[in-house]
PDB file of C-alpha atoms in Angstrom:
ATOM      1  CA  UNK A 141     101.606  39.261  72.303  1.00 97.00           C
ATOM      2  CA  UNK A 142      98.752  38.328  70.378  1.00 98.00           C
ATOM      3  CA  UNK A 143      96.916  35.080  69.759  1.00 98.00           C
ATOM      4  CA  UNK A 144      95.891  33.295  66.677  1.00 98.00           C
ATOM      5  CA  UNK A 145      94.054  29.979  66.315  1.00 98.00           C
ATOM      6  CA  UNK A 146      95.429  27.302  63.628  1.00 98.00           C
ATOM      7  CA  UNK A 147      94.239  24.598  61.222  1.00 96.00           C
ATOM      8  CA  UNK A 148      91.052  25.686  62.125  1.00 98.00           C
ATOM      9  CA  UNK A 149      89.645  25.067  59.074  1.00 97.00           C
ATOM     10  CA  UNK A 150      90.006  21.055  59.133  1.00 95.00           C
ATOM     11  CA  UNK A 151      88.217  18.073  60.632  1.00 92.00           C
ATOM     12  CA  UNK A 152      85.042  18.924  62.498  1.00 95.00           C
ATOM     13  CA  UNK A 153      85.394  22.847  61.370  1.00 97.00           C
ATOM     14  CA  UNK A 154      84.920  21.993  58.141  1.00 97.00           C
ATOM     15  CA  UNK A 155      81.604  21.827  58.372  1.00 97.00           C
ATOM     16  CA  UNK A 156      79.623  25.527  58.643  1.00 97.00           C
ATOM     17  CA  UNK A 157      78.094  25.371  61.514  1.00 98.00           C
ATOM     18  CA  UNK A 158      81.059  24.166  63.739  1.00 98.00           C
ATOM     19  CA  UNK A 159      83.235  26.687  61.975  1.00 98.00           C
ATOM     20  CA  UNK A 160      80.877  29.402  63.368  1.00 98.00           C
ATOM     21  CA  UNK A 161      81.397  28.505  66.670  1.00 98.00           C
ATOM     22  CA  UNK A 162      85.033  28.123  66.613  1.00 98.00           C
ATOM     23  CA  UNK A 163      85.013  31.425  65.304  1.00 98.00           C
ATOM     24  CA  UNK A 164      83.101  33.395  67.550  1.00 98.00           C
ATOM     25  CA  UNK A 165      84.660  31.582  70.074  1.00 98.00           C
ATOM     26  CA  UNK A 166      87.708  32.649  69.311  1.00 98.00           C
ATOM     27  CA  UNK A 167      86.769  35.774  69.037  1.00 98.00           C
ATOM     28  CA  UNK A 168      85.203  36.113  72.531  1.00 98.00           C
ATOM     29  CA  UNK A 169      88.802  34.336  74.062  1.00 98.00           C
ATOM     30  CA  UNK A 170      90.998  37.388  73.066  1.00 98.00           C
ATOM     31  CA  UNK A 171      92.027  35.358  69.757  1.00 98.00           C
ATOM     32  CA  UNK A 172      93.305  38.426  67.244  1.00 98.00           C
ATOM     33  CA  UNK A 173      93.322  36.011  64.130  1.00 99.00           C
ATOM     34  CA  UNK A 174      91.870  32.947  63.135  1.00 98.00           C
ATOM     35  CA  UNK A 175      94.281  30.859  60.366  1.00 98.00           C
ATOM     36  CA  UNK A 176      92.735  28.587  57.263  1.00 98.00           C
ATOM     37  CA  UNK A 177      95.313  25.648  54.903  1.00 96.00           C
ATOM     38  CA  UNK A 178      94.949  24.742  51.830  1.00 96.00           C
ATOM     39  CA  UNK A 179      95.068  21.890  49.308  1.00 97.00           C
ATOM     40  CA  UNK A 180      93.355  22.137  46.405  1.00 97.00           C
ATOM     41  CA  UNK A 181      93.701  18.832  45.870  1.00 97.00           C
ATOM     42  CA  UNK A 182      96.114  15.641  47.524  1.00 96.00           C
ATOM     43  CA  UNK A 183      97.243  13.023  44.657  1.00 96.00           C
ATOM     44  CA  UNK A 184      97.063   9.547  45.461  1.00 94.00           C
ATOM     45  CA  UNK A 185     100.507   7.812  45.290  1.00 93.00           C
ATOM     46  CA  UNK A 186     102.292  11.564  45.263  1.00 96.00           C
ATOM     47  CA  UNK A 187     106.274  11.047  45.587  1.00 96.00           C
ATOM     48  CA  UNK A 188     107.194  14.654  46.637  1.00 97.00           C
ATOM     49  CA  UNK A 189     108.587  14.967  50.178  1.00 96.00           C
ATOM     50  CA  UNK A 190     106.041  16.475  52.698  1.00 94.00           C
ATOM     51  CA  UNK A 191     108.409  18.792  54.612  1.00 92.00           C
ATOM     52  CA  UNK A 192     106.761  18.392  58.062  1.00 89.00           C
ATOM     53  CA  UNK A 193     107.565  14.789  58.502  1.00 88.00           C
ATOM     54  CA  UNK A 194     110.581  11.886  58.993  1.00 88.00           C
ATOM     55  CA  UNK A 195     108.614   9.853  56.534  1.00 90.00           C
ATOM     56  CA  UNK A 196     108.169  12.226  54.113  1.00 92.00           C
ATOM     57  CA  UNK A 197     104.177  11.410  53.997  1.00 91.00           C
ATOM     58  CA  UNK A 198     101.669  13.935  54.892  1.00 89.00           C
ATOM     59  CA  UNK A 199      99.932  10.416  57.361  1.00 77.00           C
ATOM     60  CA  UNK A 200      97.253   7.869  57.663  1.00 63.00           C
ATOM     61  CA  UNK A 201      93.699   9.951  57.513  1.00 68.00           C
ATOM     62  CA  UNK A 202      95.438  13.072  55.961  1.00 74.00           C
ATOM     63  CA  UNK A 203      95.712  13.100  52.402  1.00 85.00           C
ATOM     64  CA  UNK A 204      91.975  12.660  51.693  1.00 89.00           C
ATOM     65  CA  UNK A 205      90.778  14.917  54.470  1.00 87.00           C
ATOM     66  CA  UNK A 206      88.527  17.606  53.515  1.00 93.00           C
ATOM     67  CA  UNK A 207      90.069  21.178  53.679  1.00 95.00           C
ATOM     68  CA  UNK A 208      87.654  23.253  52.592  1.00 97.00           C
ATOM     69  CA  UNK A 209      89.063  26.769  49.933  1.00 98.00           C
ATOM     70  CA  UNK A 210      90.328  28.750  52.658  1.00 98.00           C
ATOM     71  CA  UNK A 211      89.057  31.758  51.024  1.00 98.00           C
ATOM     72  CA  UNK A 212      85.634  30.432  51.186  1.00 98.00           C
ATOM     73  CA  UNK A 213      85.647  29.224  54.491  1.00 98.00           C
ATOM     74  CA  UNK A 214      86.774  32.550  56.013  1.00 98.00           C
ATOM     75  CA  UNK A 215      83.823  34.926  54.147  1.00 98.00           C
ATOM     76  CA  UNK A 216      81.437  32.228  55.614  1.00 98.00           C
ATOM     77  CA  UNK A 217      82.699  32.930  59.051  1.00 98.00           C
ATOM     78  CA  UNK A 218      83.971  36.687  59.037  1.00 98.00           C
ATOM     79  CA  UNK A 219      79.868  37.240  58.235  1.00 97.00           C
ATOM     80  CA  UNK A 220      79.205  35.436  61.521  1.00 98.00           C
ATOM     81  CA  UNK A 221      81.816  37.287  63.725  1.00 98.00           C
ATOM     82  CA  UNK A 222      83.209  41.328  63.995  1.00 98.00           C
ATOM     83  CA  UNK A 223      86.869  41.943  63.995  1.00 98.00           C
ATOM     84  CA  UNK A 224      89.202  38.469  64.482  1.00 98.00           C
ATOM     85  CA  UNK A 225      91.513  38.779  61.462  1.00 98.00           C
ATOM     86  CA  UNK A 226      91.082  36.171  58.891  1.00 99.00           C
ATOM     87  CA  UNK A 227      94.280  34.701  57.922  1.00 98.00           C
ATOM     88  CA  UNK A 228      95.704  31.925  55.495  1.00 98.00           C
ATOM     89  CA  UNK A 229      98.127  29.797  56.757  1.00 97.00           C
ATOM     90  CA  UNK A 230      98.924  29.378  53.544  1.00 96.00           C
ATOM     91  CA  UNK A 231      97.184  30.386  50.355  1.00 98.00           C
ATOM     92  CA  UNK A 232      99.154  28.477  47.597  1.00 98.00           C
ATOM     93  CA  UNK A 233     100.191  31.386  46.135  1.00 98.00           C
ATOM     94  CA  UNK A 234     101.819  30.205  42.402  1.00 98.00           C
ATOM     95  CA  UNK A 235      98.482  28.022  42.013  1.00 98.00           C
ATOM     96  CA  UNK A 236      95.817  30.698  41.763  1.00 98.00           C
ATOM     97  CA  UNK A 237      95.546  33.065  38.997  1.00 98.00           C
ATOM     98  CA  UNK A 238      96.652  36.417  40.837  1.00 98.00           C
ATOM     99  CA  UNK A 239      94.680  38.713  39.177  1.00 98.00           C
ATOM    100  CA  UNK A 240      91.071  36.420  40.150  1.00 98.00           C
ATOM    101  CA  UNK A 241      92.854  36.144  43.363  1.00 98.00           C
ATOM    102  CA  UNK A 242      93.835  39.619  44.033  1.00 98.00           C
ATOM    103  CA  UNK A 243      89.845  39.928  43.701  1.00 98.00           C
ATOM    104  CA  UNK A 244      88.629  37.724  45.407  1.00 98.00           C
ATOM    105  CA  UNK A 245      90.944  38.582  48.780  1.00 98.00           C
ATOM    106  CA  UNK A 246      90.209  42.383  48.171  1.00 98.00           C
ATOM    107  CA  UNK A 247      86.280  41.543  48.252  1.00 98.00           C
ATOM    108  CA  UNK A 248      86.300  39.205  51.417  1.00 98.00           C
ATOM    109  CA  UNK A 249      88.158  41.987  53.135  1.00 98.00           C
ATOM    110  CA  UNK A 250      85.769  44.469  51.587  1.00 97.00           C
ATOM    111  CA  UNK A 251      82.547  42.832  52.704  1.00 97.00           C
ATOM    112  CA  UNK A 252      84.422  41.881  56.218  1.00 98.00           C
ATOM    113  CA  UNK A 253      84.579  45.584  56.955  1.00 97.00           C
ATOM    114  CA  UNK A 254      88.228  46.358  55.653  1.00 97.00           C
ATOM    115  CA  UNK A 255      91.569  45.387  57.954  1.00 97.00           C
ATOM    116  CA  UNK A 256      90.344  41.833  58.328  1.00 98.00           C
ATOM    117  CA  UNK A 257      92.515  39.455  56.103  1.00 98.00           C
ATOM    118  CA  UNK A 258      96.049  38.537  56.615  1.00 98.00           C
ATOM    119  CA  UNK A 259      96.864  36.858  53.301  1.00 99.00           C
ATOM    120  CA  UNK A 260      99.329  34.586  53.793  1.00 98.00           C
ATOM    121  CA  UNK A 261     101.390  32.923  51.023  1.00 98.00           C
ATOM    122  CA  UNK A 262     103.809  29.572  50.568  1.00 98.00           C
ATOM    123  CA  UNK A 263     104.965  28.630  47.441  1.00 98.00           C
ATOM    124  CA  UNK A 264     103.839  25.055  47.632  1.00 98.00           C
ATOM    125  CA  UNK A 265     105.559  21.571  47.933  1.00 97.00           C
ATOM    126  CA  UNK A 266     103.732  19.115  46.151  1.00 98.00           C
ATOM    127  CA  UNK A 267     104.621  18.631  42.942  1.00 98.00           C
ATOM    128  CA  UNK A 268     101.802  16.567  41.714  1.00 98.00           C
ATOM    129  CA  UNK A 269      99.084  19.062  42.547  1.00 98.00           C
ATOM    130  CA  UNK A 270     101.219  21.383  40.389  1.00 98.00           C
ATOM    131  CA  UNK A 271     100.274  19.208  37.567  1.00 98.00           C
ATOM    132  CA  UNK A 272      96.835  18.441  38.397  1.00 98.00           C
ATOM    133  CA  UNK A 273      96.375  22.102  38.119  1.00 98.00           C
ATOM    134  CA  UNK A 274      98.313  22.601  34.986  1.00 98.00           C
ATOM    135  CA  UNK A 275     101.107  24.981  36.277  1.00 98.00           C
ATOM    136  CA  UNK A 276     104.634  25.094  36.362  1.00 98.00           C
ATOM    137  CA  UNK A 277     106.523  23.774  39.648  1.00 98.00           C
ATOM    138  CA  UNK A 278     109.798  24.319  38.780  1.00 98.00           C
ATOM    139  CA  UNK A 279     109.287  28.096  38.958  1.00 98.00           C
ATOM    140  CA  UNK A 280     106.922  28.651  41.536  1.00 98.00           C
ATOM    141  CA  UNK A 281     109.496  30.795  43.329  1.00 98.00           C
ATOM    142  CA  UNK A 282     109.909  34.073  41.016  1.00 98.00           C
ATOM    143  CA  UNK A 283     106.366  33.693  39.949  1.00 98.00           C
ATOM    144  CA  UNK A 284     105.078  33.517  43.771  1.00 98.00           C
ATOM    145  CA  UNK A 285     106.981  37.066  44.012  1.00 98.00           C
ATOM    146  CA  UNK A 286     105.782  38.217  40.378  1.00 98.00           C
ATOM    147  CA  UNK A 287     102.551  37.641  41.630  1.00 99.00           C
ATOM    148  CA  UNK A 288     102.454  39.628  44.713  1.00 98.00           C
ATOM    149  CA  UNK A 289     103.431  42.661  42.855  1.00 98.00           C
ATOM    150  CA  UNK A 290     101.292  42.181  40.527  1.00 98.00           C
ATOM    151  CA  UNK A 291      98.600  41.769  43.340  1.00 99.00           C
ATOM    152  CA  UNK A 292      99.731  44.710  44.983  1.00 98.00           C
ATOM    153  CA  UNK A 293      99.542  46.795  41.770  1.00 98.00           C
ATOM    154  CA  UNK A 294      95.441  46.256  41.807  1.00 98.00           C
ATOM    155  CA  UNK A 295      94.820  46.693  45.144  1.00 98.00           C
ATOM    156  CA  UNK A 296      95.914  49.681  45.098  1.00 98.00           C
ATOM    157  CA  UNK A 297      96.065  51.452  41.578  1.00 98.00           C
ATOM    158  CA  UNK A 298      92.883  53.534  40.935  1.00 97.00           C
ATOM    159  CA  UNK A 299      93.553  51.940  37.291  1.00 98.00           C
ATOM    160  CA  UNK A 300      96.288  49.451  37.784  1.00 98.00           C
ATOM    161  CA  UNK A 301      99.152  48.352  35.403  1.00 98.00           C
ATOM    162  CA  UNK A 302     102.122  45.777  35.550  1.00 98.00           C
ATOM    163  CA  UNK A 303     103.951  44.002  33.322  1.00 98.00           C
ATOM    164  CA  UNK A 304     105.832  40.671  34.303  1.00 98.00           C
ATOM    165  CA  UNK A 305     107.174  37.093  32.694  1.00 98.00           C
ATOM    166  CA  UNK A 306     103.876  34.957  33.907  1.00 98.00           C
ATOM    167  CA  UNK A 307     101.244  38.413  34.452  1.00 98.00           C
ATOM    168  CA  UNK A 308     101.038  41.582  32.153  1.00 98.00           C
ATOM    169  CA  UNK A 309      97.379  44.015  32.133  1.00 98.00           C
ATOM    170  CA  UNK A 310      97.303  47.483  31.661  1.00 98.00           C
ATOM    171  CA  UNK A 311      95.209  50.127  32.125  1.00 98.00           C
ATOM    172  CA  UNK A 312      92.787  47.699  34.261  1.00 98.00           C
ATOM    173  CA  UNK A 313      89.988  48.802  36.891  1.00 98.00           C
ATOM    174  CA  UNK A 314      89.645  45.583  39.786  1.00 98.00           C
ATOM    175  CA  UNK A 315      86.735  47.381  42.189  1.00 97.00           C
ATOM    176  CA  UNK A 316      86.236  46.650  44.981  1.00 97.00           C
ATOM    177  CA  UNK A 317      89.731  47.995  46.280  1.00 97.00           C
ATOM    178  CA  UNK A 318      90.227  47.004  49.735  1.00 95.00           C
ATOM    179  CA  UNK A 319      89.679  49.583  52.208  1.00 91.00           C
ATOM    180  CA  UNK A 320      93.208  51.166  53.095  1.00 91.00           C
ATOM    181  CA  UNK A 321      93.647  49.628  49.340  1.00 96.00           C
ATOM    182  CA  UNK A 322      96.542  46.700  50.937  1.00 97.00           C
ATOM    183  CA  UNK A 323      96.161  43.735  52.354  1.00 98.00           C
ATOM    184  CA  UNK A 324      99.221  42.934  54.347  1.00 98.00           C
ATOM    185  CA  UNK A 325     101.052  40.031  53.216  1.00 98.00           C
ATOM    186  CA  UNK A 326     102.481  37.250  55.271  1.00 98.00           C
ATOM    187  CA  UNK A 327     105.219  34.851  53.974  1.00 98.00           C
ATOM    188  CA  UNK A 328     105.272  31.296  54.944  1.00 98.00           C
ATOM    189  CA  UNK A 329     107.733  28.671  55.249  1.00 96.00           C
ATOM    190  CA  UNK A 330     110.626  27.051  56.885  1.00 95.00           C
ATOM    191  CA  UNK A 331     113.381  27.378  54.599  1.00 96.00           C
ATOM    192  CA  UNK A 332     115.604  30.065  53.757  1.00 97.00           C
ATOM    193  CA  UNK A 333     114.232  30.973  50.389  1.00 97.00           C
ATOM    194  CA  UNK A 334     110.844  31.456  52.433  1.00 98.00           C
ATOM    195  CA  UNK A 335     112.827  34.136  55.038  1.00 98.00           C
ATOM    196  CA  UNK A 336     114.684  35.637  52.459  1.00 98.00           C
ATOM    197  CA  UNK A 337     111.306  36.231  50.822  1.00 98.00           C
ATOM    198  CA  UNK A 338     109.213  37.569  53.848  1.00 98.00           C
ATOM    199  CA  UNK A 339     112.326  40.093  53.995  1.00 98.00           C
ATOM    200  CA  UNK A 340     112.418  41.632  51.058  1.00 98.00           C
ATOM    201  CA  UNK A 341     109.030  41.697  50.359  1.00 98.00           C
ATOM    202  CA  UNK A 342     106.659  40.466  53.068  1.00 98.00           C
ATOM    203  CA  UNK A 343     104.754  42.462  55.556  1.00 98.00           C
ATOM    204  CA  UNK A 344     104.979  39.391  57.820  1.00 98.00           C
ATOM    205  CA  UNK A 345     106.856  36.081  58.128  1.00 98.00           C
ATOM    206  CA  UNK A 346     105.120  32.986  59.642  1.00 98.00           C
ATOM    207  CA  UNK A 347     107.339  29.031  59.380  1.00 96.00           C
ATOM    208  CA  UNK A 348     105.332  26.835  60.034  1.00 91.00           C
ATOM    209  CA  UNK A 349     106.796  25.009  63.021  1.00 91.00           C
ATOM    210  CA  UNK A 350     108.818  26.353  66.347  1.00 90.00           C
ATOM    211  CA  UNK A 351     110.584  29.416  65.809  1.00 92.00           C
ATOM    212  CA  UNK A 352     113.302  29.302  64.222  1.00 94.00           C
ATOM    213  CA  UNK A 353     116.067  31.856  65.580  1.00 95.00           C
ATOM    214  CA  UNK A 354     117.874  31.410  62.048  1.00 97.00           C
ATOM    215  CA  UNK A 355     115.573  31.596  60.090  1.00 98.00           C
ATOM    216  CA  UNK A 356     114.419  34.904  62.050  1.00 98.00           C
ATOM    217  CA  UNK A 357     118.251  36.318  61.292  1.00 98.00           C
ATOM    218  CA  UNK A 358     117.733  35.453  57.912  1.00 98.00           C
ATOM    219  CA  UNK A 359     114.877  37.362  57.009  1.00 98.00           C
ATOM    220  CA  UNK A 360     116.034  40.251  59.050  1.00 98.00           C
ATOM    221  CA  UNK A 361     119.266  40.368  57.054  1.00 98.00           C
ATOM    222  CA  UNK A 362     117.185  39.870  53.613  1.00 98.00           C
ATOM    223  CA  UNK A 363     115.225  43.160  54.950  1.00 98.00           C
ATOM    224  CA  UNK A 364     118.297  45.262  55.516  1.00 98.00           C
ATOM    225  CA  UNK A 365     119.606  44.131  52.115  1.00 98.00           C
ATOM    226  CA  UNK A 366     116.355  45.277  50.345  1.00 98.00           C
ATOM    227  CA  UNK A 367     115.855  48.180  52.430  1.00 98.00           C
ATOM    228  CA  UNK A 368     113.614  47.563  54.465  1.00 98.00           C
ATOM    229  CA  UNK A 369     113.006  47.741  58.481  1.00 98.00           C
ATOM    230  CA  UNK A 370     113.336  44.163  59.600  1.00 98.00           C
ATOM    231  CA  UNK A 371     111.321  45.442  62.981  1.00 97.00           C
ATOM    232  CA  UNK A 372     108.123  46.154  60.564  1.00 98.00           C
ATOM    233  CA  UNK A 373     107.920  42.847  59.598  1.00 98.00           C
ATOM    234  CA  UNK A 374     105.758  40.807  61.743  1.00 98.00           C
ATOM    235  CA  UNK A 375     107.003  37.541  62.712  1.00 98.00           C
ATOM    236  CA  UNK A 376     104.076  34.773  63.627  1.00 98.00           C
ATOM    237  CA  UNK A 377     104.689  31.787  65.100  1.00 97.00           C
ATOM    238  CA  UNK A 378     104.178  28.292  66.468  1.00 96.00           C
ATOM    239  CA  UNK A 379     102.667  28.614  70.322  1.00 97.00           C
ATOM    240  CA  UNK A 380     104.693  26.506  72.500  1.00 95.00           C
ATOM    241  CA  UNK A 381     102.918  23.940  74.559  1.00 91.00           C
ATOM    242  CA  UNK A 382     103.765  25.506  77.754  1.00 90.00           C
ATOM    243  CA  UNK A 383     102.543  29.242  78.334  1.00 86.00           C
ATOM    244  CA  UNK A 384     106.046  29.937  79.756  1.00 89.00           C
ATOM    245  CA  UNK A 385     107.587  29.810  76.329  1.00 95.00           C
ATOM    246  CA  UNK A 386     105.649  32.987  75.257  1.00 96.00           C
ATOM    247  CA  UNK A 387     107.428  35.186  76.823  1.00 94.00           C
ATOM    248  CA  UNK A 388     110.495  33.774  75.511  1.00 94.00           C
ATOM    249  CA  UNK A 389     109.081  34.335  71.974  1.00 96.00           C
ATOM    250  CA  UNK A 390     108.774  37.917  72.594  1.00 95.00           C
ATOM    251  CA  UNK A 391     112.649  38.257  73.128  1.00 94.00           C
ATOM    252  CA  UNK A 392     112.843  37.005  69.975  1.00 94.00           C
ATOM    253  CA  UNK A 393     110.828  39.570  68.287  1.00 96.00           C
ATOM    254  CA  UNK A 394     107.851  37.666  68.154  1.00 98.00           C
ATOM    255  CA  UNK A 395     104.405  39.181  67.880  1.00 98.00           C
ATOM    256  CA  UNK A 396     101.737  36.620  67.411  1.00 98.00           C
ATOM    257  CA  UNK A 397     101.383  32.894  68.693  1.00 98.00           C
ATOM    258  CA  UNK A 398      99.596  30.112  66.834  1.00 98.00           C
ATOM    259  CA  UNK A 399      97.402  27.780  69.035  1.00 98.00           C
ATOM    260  CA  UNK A 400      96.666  24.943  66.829  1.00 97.00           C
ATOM    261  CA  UNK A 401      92.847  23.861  67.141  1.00 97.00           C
ATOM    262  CA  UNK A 402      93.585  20.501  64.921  1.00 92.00           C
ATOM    263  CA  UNK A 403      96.580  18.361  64.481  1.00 87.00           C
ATOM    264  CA  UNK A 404      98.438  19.135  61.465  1.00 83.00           C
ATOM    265  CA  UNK A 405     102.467  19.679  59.920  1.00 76.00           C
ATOM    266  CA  UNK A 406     102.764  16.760  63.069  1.00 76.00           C
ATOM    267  CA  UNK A 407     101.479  19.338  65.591  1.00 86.00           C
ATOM    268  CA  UNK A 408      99.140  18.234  68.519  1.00 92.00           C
ATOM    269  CA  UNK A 409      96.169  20.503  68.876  1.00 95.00           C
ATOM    270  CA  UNK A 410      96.506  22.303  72.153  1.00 97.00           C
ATOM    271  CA  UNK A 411      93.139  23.170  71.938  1.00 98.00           C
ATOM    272  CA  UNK A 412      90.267  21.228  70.510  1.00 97.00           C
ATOM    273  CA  UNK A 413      86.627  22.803  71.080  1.00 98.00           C
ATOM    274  CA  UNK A 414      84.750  26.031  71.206  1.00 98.00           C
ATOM    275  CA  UNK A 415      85.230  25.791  75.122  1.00 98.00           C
ATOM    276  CA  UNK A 416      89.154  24.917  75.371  1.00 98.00           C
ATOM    277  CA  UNK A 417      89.101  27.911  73.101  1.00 98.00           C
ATOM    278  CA  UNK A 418      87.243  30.026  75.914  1.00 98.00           C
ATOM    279  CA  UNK A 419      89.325  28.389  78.660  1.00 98.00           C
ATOM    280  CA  UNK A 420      92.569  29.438  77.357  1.00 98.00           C
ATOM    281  CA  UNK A 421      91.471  32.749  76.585  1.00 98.00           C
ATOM    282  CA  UNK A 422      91.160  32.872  80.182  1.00 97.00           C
ATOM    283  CA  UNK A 423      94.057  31.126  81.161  1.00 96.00           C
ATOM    284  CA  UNK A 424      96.525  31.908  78.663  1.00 97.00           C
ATOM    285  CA  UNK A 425      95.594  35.252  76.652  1.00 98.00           C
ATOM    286  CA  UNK A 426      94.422  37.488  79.615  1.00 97.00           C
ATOM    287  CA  UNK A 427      97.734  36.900  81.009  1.00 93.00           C
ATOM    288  CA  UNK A 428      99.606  38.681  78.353  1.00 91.00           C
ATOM    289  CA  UNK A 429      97.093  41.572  77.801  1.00 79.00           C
TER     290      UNK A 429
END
């Protein structure tokens, strides 16, 4: 099983110095990953439904809390720490320009030494930060997959080409190529549309809360129907607040666990410093090495 630490981009590791220490932290605990969110920005008044809670509001302190660019926040710390994997849990995907985006991921995992990032993607659920950024919600869902083709394509075409309905280039040099010239791919989210998507295209499927055993059959069956070997597809998720669970979660074809370092999506942190961090390295992770 291996260990990655959540949300740990927000509250007090939003700031750079803090962030280092979480990192290397993490790092030194057995942690294999270390996971960044993202809003670009939280309308006041928004009326879409935040999915992670009975109210439907994202809570009191949380819509104007700072949450740094994940991508930014994870070259500041991968220069400060060796080999934890730097992850987005999740990178907007329909948002961001892919082709700008497809070079800016290549070039943190470039300067981090190559096999470093684990981009993962969601396709967004507020509606009003759509608009503030001047794209289309309704069809965030094709163009989400357009764009990781098209992503694909220049990371790892020696002079890439693809043509789409929302991104076309041809004939186009994006240097640097990331070493191994992919970045694997991880597809959030806790519907259907979200497994079905991590199967037929994902390298990796991580919902954002529990673990879902349907959800888990759905993406395997989206696999087989594309193609694909459901077993390469490697499912991340939640950590359970007991230890025990863990092993559960490995019957279910689980590979990676999610300790969340900050309360977010209306999870409790289960660990909240540099030194929890340490302690359940030694408690929890050296147990399953």
């Amino acid at each position: 099983m291996k260990f990655g630490l959540r949300y740990a981009s927000l509250g007090r590791y939003s700031n750079g110095a803090a962030a280092v220490e979480l990192a290397q932290a993490a790092e030194a605990a057995g942690f294999d990953s270390i996971w960044t969110v993202e809003h670009v920005v939280v309308p006041r008044g928004y009326q879409s439904r935040y999915p992670y809670s009975p109210t439907g509001r994202m809570g009191s302190g949380l819509e104007d809390y700072p949450i740094p660019d994940p991508l930014i926040w994870l070259a500041y710390v991968a220069s400060a720490t060796r080999a934890i994997k730097l992850g987005t849990a999740i990178l907007i995907l329909p948002q961001r320009n892919p082709v700008v985006t497809a070079k800016a991921v290549a070039t943190l995992d470039h300067l981090a030494g190559g096999g470093r990032v684990l981009l993962g993607i969601g396709v967004g659920w507020l509606a009003e930060e759509f608009a503030t950024l001047g794209v289309p919600f309704e069809d965030r869902g094709p163009r989400t997959d357009e764009y990781v083709a098209a992503m694909r394509a220049l990371w790892s075409q020696e002079c890439a080409s693809y043509r789409g309905r929302f991104v076309s280039f041809d004939q186009v040099f994006c240097r640097p190529l990331p070493p191994g010239r992919r970045i694997p791919i991880i597809v959030g989210g806790d519907t259907p549309a979200a497994a079905r998507r991590a199967g037929r295209l994902g390298d990796g499927y991580f919902p954002a809360r529990g673990a879902p055993a349907e959800l888990f059959d759905e993406m395997r069956r989206a696999a087989l129907a594309a193609g694909r070997d459901p077993a390469a597809i490697e499912i991340t998720a939640a950590a359970p607040p007991e230890p025990a669970g863990i092993e559960a979660l490995a019957r279910q074809g689980v590979a990676r666990v999610a300790v969340p370092v900050s309360s977010a999506a209306g999870l409790p942190a289960q660990v909240k410093t540099p030194d929890d961090v340490l302690r359940y390295g030694k408690d929890v992770i050296a147990r399953f090495r």
